[in-house]
Short mmCIF file of C-alpha atoms and ligand atoms in Angstrom, two decimals:
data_model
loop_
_atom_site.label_atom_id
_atom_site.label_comp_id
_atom_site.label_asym_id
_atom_site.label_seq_id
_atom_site.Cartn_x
_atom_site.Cartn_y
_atom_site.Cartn_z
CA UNK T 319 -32.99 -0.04 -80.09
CA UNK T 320 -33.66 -1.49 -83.50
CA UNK T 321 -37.28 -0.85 -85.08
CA UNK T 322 -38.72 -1.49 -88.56
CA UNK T 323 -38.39 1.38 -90.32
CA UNK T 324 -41.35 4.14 -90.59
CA UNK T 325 -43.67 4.41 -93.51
CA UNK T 326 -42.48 6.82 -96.00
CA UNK T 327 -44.68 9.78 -95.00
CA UNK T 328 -45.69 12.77 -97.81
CA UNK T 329 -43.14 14.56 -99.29
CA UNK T 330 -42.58 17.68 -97.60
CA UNK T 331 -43.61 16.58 -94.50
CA UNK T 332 -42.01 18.50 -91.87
CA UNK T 333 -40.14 17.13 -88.97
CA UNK T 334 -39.47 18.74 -85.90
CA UNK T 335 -39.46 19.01 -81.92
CA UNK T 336 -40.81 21.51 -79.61
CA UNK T 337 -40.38 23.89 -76.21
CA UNK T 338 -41.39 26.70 -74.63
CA UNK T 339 -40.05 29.67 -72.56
CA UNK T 340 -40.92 29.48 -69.49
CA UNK T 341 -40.45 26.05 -69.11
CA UNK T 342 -37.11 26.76 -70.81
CA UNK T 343 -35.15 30.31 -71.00
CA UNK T 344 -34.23 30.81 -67.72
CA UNK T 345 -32.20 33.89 -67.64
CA UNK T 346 -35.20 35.67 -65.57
CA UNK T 347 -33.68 39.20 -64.69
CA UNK T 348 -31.00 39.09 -68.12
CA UNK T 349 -32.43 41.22 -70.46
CA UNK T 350 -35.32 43.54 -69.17
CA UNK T 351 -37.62 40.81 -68.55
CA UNK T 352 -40.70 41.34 -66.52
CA UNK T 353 -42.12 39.09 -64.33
CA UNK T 354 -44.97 36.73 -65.31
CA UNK T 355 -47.69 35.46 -63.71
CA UNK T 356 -46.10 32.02 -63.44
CA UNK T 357 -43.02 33.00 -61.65
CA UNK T 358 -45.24 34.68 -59.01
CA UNK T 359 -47.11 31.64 -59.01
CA UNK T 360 -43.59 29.69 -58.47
CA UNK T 361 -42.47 32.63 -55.91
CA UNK T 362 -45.82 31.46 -53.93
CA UNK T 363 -44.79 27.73 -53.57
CA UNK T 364 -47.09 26.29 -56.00
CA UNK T 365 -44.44 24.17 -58.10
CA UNK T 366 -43.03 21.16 -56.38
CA UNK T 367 -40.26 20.83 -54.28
CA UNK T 368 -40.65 24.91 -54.11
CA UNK T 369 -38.44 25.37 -57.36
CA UNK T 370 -38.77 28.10 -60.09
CA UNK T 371 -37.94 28.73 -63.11
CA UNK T 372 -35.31 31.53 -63.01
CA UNK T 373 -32.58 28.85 -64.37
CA UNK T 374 -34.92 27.43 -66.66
CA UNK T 375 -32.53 24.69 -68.98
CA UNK T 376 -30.41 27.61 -69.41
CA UNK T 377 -31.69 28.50 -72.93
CA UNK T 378 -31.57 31.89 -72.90
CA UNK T 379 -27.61 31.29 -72.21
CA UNK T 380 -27.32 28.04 -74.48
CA UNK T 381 -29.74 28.42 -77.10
CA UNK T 382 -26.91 27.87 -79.85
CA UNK T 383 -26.46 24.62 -78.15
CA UNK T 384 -30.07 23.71 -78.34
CA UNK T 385 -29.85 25.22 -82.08
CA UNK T 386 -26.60 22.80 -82.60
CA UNK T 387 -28.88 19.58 -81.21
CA UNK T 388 -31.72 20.42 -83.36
CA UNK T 389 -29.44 20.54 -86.29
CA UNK T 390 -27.61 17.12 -85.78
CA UNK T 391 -31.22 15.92 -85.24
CA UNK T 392 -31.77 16.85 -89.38
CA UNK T 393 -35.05 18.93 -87.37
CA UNK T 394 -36.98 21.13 -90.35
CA UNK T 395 -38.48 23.26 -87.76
CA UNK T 396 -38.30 24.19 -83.93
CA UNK T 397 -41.14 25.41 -82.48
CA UNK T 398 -40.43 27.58 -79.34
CA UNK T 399 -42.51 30.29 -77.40
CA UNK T 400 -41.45 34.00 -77.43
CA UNK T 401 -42.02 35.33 -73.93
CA UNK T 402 -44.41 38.13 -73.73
CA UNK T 403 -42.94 40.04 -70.56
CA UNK T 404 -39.17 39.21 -72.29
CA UNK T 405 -40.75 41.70 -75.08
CA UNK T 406 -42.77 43.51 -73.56
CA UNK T 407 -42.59 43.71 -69.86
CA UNK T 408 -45.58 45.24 -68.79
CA UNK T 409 -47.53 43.53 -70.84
CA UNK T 410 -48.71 46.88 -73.03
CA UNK T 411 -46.77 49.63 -73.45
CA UNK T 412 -43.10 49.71 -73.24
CA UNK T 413 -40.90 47.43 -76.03
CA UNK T 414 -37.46 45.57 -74.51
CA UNK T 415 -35.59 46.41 -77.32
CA UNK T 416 -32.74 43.89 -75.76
CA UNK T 417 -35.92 40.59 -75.20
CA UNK T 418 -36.82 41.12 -78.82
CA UNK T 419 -33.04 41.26 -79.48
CA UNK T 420 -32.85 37.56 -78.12
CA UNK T 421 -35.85 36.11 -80.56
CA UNK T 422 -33.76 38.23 -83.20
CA UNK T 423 -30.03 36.16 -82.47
CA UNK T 424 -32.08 32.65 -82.22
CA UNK T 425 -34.52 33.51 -85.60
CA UNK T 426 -31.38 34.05 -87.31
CA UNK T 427 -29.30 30.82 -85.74
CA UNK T 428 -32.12 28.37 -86.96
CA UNK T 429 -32.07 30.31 -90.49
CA UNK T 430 -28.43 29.67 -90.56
CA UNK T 431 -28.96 26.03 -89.70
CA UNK T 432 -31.94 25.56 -92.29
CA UNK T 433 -34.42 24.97 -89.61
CA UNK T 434 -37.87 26.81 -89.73
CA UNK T 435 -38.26 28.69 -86.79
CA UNK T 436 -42.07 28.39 -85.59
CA UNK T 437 -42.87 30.71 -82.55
CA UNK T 438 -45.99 30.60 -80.51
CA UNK T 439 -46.70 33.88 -79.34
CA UNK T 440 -48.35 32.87 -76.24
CA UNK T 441 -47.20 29.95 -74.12
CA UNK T 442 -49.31 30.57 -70.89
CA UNK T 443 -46.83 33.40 -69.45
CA UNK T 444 -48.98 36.20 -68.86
CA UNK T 445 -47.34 39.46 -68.02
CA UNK T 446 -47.87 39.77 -64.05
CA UNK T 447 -49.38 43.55 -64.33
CA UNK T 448 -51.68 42.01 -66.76
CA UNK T 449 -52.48 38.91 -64.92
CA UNK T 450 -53.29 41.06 -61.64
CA UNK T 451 -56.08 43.17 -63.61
CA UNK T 452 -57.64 39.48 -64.07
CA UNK T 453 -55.53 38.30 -67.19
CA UNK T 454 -57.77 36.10 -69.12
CA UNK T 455 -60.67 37.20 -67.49
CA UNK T 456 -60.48 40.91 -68.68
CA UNK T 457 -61.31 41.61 -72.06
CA UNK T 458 -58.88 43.94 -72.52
CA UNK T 459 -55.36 41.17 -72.29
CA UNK T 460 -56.73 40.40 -75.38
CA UNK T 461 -55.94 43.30 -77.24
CA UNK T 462 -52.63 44.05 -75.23
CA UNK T 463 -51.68 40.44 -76.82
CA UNK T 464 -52.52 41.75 -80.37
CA UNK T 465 -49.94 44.30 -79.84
CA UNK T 466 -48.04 42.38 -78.52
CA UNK T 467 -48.35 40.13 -81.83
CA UNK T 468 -48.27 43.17 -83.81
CA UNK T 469 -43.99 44.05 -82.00
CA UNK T 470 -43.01 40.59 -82.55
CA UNK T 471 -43.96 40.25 -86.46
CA UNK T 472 -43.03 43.50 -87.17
CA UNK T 473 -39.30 42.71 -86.15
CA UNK T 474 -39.54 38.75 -87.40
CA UNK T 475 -41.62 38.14 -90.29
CA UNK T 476 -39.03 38.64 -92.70
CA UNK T 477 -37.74 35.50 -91.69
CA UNK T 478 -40.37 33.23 -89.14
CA UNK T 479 -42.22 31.01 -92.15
CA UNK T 480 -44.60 29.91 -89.75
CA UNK T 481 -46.79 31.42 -86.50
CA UNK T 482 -48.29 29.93 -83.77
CA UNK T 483 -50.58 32.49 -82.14
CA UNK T 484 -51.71 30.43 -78.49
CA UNK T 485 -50.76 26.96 -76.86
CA UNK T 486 -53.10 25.19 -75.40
CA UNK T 487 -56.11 27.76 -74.24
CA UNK T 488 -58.30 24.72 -72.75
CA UNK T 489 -55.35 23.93 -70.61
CA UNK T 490 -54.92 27.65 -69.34
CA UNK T 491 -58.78 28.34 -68.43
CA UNK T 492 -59.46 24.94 -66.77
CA UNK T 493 -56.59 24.23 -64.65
CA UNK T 494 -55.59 27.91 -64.54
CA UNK T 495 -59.18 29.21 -63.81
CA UNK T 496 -61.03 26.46 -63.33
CA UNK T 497 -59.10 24.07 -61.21
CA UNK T 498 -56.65 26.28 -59.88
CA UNK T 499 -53.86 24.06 -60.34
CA UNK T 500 -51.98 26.01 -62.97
CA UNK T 501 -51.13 29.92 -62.76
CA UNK T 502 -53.12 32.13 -61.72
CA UNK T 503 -54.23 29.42 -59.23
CA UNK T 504 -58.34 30.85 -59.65
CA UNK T 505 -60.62 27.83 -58.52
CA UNK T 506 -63.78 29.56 -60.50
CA UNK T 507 -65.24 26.23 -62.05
CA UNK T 508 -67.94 27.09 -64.35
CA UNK T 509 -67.33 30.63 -64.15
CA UNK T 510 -63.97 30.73 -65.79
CA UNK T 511 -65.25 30.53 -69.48
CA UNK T 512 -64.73 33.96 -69.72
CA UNK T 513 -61.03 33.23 -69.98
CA UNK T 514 -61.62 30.94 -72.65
CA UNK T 515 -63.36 33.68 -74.95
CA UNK T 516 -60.79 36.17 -74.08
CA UNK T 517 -58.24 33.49 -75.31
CA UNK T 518 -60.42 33.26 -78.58
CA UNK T 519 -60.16 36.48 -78.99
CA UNK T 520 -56.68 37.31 -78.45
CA UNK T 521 -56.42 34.81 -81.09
CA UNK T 522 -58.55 36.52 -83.26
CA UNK T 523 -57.10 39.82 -83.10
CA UNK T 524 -53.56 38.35 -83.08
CA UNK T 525 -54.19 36.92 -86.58
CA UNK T 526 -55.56 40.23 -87.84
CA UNK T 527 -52.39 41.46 -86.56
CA UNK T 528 -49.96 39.01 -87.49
CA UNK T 529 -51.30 39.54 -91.02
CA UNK T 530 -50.88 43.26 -91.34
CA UNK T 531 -47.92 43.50 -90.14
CA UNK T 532 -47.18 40.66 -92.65
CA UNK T 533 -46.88 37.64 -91.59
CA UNK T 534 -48.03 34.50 -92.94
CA UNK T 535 -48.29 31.04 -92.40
CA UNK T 536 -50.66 31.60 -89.09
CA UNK T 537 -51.78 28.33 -86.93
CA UNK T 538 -52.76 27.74 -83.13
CA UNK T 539 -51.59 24.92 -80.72
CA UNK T 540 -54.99 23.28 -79.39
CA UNK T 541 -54.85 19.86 -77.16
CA UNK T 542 -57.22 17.58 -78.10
CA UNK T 543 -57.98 13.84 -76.33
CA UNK T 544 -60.46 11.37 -77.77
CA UNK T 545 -62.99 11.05 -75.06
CA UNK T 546 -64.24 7.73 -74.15
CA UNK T 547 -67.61 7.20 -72.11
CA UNK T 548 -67.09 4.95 -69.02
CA UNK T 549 -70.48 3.23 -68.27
CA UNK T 550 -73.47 2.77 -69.80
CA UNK T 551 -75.98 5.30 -68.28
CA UNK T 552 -77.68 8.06 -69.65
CA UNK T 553 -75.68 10.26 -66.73
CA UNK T 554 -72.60 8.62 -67.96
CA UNK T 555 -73.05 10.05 -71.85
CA UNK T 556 -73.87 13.48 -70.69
CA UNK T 557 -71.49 13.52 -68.69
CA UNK T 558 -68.69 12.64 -71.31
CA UNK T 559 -70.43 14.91 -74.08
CA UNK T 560 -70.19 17.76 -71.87
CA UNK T 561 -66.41 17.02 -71.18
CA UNK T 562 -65.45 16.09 -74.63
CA UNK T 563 -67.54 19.62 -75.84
CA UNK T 564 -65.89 21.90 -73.29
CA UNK T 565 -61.90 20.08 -73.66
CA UNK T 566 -62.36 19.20 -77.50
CA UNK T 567 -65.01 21.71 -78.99
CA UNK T 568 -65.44 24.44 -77.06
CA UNK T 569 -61.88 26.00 -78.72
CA UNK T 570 -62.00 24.18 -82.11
CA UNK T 571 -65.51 24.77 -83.30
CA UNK T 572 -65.55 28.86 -82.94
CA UNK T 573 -62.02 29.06 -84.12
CA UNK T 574 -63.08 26.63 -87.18
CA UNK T 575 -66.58 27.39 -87.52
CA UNK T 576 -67.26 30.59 -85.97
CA UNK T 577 -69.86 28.84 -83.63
CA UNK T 578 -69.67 27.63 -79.84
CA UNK T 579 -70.62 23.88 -80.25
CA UNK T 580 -73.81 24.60 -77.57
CA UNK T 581 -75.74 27.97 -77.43
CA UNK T 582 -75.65 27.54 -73.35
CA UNK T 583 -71.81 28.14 -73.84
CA UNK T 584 -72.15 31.37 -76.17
CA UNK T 585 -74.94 32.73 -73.93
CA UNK T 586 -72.25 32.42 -70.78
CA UNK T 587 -69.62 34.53 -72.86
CA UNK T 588 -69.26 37.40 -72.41
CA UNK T 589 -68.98 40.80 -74.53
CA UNK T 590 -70.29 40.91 -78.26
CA UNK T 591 -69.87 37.50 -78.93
CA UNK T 592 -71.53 37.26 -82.57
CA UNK T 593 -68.57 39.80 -83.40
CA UNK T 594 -65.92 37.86 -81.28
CA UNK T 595 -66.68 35.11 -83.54
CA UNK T 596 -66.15 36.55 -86.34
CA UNK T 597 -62.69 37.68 -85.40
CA UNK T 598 -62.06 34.22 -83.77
CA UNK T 599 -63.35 32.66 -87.18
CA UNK T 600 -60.77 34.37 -89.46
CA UNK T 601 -59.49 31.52 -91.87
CA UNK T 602 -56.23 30.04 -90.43
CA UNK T 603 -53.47 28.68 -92.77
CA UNK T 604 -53.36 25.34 -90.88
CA UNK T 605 -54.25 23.92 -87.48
CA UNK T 606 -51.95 22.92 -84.91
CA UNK T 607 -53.32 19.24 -82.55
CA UNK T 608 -51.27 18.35 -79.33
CA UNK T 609 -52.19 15.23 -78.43
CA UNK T 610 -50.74 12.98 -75.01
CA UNK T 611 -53.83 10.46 -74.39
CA UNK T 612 -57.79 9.91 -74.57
CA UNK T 613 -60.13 10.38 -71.65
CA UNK T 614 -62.23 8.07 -69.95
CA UNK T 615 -65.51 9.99 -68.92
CA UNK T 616 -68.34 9.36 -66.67
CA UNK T 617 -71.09 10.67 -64.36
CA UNK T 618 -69.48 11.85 -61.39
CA UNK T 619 -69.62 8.87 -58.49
CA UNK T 620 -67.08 7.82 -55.63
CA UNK T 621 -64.83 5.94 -57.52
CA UNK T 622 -63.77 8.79 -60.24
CA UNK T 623 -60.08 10.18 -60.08
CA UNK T 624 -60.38 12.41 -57.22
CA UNK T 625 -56.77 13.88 -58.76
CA UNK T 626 -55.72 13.24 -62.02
CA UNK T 627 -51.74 13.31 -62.79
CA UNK T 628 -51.58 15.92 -60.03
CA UNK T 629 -54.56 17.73 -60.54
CA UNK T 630 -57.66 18.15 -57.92
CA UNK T 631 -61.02 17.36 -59.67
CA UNK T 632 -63.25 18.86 -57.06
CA UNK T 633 -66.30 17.01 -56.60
CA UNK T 634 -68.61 19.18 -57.69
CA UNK T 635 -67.39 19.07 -61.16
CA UNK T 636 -70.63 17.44 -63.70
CA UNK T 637 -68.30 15.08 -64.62
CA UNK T 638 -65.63 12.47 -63.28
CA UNK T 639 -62.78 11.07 -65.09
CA UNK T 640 -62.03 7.21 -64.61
CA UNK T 641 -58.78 5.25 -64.88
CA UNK T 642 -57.66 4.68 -68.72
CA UNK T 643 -56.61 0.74 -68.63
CA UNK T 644 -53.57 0.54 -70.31
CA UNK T 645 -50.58 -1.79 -70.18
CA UNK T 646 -48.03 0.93 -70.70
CA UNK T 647 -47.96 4.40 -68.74
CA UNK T 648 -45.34 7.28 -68.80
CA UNK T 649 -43.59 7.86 -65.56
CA UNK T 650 -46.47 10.87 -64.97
CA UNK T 651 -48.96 7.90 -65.26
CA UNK T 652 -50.61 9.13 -68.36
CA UNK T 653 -51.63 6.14 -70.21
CA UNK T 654 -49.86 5.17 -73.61
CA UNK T 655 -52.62 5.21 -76.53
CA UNK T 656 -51.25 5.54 -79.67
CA UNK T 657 -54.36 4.71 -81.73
CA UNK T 658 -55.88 7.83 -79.77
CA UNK T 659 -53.86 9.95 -82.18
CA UNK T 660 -55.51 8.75 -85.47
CA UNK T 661 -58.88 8.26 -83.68
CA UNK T 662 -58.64 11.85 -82.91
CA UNK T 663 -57.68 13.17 -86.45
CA UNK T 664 -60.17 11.19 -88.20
CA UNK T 665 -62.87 12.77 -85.76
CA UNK T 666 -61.60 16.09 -86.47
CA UNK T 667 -61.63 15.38 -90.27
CA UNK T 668 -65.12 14.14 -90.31
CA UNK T 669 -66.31 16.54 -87.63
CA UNK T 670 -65.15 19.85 -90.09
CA UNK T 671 -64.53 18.64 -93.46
CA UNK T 672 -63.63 20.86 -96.20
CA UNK T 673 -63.77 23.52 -92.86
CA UNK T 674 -60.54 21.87 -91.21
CA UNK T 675 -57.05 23.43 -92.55
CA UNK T 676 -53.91 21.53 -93.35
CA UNK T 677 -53.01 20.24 -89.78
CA UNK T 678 -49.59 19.97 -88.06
CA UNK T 679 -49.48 17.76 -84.57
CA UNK T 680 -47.69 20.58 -82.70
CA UNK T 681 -46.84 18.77 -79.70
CA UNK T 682 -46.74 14.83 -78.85
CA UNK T 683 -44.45 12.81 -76.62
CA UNK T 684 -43.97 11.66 -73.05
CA UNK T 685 -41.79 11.99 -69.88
CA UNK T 686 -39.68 8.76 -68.91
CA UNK T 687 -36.08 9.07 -66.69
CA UNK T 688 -33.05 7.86 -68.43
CA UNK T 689 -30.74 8.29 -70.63
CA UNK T 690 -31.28 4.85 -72.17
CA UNK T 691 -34.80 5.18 -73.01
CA UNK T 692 -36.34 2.70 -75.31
CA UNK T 693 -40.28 3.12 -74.18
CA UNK T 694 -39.60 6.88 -75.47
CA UNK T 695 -38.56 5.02 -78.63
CA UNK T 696 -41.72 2.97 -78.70
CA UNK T 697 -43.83 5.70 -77.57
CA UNK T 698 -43.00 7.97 -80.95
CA UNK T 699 -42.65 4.68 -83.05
CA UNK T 700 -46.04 3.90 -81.98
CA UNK T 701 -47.44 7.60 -82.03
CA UNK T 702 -45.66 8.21 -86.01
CA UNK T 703 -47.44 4.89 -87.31
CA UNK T 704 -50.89 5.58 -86.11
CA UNK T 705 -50.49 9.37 -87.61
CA UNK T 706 -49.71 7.64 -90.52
CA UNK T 707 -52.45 5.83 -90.22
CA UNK T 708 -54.60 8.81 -89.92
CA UNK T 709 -52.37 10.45 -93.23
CA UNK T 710 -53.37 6.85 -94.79
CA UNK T 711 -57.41 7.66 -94.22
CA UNK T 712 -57.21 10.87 -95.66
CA UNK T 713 -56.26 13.06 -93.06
CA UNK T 714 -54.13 16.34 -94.60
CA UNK T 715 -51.31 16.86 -91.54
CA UNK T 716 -48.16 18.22 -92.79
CA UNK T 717 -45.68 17.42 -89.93
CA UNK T 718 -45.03 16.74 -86.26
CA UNK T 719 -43.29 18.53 -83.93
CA UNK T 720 -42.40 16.11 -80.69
CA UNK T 721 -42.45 17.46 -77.36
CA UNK T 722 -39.81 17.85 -76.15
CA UNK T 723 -36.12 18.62 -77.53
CA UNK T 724 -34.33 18.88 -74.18
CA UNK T 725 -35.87 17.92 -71.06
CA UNK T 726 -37.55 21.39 -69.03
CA UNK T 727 -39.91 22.50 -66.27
CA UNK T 728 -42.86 20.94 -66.28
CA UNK T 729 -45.08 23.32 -64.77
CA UNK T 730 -46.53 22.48 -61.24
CA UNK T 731 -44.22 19.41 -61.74
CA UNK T 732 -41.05 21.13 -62.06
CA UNK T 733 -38.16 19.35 -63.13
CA UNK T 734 -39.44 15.70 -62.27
CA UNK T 735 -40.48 15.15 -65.02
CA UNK T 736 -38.42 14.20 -67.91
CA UNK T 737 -39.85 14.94 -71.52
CA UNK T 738 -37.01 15.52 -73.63
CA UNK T 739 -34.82 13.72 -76.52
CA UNK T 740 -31.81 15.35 -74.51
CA UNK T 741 -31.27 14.87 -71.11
CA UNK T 742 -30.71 18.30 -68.98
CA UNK T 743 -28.60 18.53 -66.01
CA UNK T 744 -30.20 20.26 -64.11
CA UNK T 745 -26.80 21.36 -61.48
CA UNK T 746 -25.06 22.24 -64.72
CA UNK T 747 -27.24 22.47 -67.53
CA UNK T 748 -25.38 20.43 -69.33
CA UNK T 749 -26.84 18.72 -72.40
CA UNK T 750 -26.26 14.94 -72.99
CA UNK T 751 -28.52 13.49 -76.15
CA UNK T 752 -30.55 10.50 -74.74
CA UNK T 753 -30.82 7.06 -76.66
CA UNK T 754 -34.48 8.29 -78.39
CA UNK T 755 -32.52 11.98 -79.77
CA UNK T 756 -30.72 8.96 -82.35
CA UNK T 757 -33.06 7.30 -82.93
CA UNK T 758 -35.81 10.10 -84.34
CA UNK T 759 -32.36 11.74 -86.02
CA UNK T 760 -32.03 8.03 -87.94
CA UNK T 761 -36.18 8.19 -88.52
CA UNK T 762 -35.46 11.78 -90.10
CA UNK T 763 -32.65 10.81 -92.08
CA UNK T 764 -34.55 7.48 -93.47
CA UNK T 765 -37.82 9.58 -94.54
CA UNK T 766 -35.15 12.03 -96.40
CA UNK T 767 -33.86 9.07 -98.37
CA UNK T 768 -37.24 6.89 -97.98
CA UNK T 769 -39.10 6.33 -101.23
CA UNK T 770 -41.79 8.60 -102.33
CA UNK T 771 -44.98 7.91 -100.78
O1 IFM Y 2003 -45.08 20.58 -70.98
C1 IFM Y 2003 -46.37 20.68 -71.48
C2 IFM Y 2003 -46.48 21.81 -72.49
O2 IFM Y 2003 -46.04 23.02 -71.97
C3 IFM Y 2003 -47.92 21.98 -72.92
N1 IFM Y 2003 -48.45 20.72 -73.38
C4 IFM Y 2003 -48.27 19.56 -72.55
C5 IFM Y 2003 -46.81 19.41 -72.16
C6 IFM Y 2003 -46.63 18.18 -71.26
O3 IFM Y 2003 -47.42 18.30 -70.12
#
């Protein structure tokens, strides 16, 4: 598929693709790996078509093939998730020397290829012993993840350039605690915010620890949608302000500004929250954005999404989220809004000023079947110009990392749905680049030789 070329974007700018290990390694019972609390959310049915993820894409097996892909792609960086109960299988205590051994063989395959390797600590797969004392709502899985943290830099620094401490906390408390849709499957609405400070927190501590155990180059992975009010009533702003505060703010503005954007959430916290925010608050080195589409928000009424892209909205939820129009949607129905993405980094821009850090998008992309797949090609043609856009307006973001480099399990979705640059087999794990794999290779390659900007 021919397309005008990209603007040149900043020197520097780093180019690269994403993936994470659960929804990738496989290789469950390999090394010493414990169980998490996603597989025994898989082992209880909850993913579709009953599958798990014990195969995974193969990774753990393949990962020099994965390594080989990213390097024909001309990738800078990979960003993939260490698995907590691969290192350390009870979640505190014991280290498996042979789980940290696998990080150790892939670190040093992307080094050898020239590619950064950027782990995220913490890509939703809590260690089961840890998830059954109440995970994310116990205090204390926050600092069992700083020592966790604490093992993996110790063995890694030397050569990681870049940490991500958490992916996505707003995702794990609501549908994991909120909604029940994710693992642990808790339907506690309102009352599952203490997850979200624990999450905080872990963050916090895992930067403290990161750093003395000397690392550098520290960032989190937070999702962020513009959200868009549907209606015109007063019940139909709240509404949207509350969601748009508890999906957009609720993470951002403690870990930015040491401050929950409404005193009604810091009073639900719990523990010493003036101190947790202070540890939350540390100064990060940049700030990672996933972002898939905006939100259309109103007051809750019979003709909100009673399920949105396979998720329940019970009906007692403040809120109710309406249809996005859009001419183009991904094959999970999300709509296609690439002018979200510069909508959304302006507002963060103006929202923290000289308070935001250099930002990297850390995820972005889409799920579409094929091997031949030119709306993947428009969707990340579209997506790059409108973050150039945003670079154009003054925006500091120093690289994109598309999800996803092969296709993987989509959580509840399993493996229906197809996100990758490289199609996955999923009989023999076999690897087979997909039409949109060229085509960001040929969008690397021009940048390298593109003008300055
Ligand atoms: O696959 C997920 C990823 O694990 C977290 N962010 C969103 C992606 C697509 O749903």
């Amino acid at each position: 598929m021919s397309m005008p070329p990209l603007p040149a974007f900043p020197p520097g700018f780093l180019w690269g693709a994403s993936a994470s290990a659960f929804q990738t390694e496989g290789g469950a019972d390999t090394d010493g790996k414990g169980p998490s609390g996603w597989d025994a959310f898989a082992a209880r049915g909850r993913i579709k078509d009953g599958a798990d993820a014990s195969r995974g894409t193969g990774f753990h097996a393949r990962y020099r093939e994965d390594v080989a892909l990213l390097a024909g792609l001309g990738a800078d960086a990979f960003r993939f998730s260490v698995s907590w109960p691969r290192v350390v299988p009870a979640g505190s205590g014991r280290v498996n020397a042979a789980g940290l051994g696998f990080y150790d063989r892939l670190v040093d395959a992307l080094c050898a290829h020239g590619i950064t390797p950027a782990p995220t600590l913490y890509h939703w797969d809590t260690p089961l012993p840890l998830e059954e004392a109440g995970g994310w709502l116990n205090r204390d899985t926050a600092a069992r993840f700083a020592e966790y943290a604490s093992v993996v830099a110790e063995r890694l620094a030397d050569r990681v350039p870049m940490w991500i401490t958490i992916n996505e906390p707003a995702e794990v408390t609501l549908l994991g605690y909120a909604l029940g849709e994710h693992a642990p499957g808790k339907q506690l609405l309102f009352d599952a915010l203490p997850a979200a400070h624990h999450q905080l927190l872990a963050h916090g501590l895992a930067v403290q620890a990161l750093r003395a155990a000397g690392a550098a180059n520290i960032g989190i992975a937070v999702s962020h949608s513009p959200v868009r009010t549907a209606g015109t009533s007063e019940e139909d702003r709240f509404a949207a302000e509350l969601y748009d505060t508890i999906t957009n703010w609720m993470f951002a503005d403690p870990i930015l500004t040491g401050r929950y954007p409404d005193e009604n959430f810091a009073a639900l916290m719990p523990g010493p929250v003036a101190d947790d925010l202070a540890v939350i608050s540390a100064p990060l080195d940049w700030y990672g954005v996933n972002y898939y589409h905006p939100m259309l928000v109103g007051a809750p009424s019979s003709d909100a999404l009673g399920d949105f892209a396979g998720v329940g909205m019970p009906a007692e939820l403040p809120f109710g989220l309406r249809d996005i129009e859009s001419e183009e949607r991904t094959d999970f129905g999300w709509p296609v809004v690439p002018d979200g993405l510069r909508e959304l980094l302006v507002r963060l821009n103006d929202r923290f000023g000289d308070g935001l850090p250099p930002l990297y998008i850390t995820e972005n992309g889409c799920s579409y079947d094929g091997l031949d797949d030119p709306r993947r090609i428009a969707f990340l043609d579209a997506h790059l110009r409108s973050l150039h856009a945003a670079i154009d307006a003054g925006v500091d973001v120093r690289g994109y990392f598309t999800w996803s480099l092969t296709d993987n399990i989509e959580w509840v979705e399993g493996a229906s749905q197809r996100f990758g640059l490289v199609h996955v087999d999923y009989e023999t794990l076999e690897r087979t680049p997909k039409a949109s794999y060229a085509w960001y290779r040929d969008a690397i390659a021009a940048q390298r030789s593109a003008p300055q900007r």
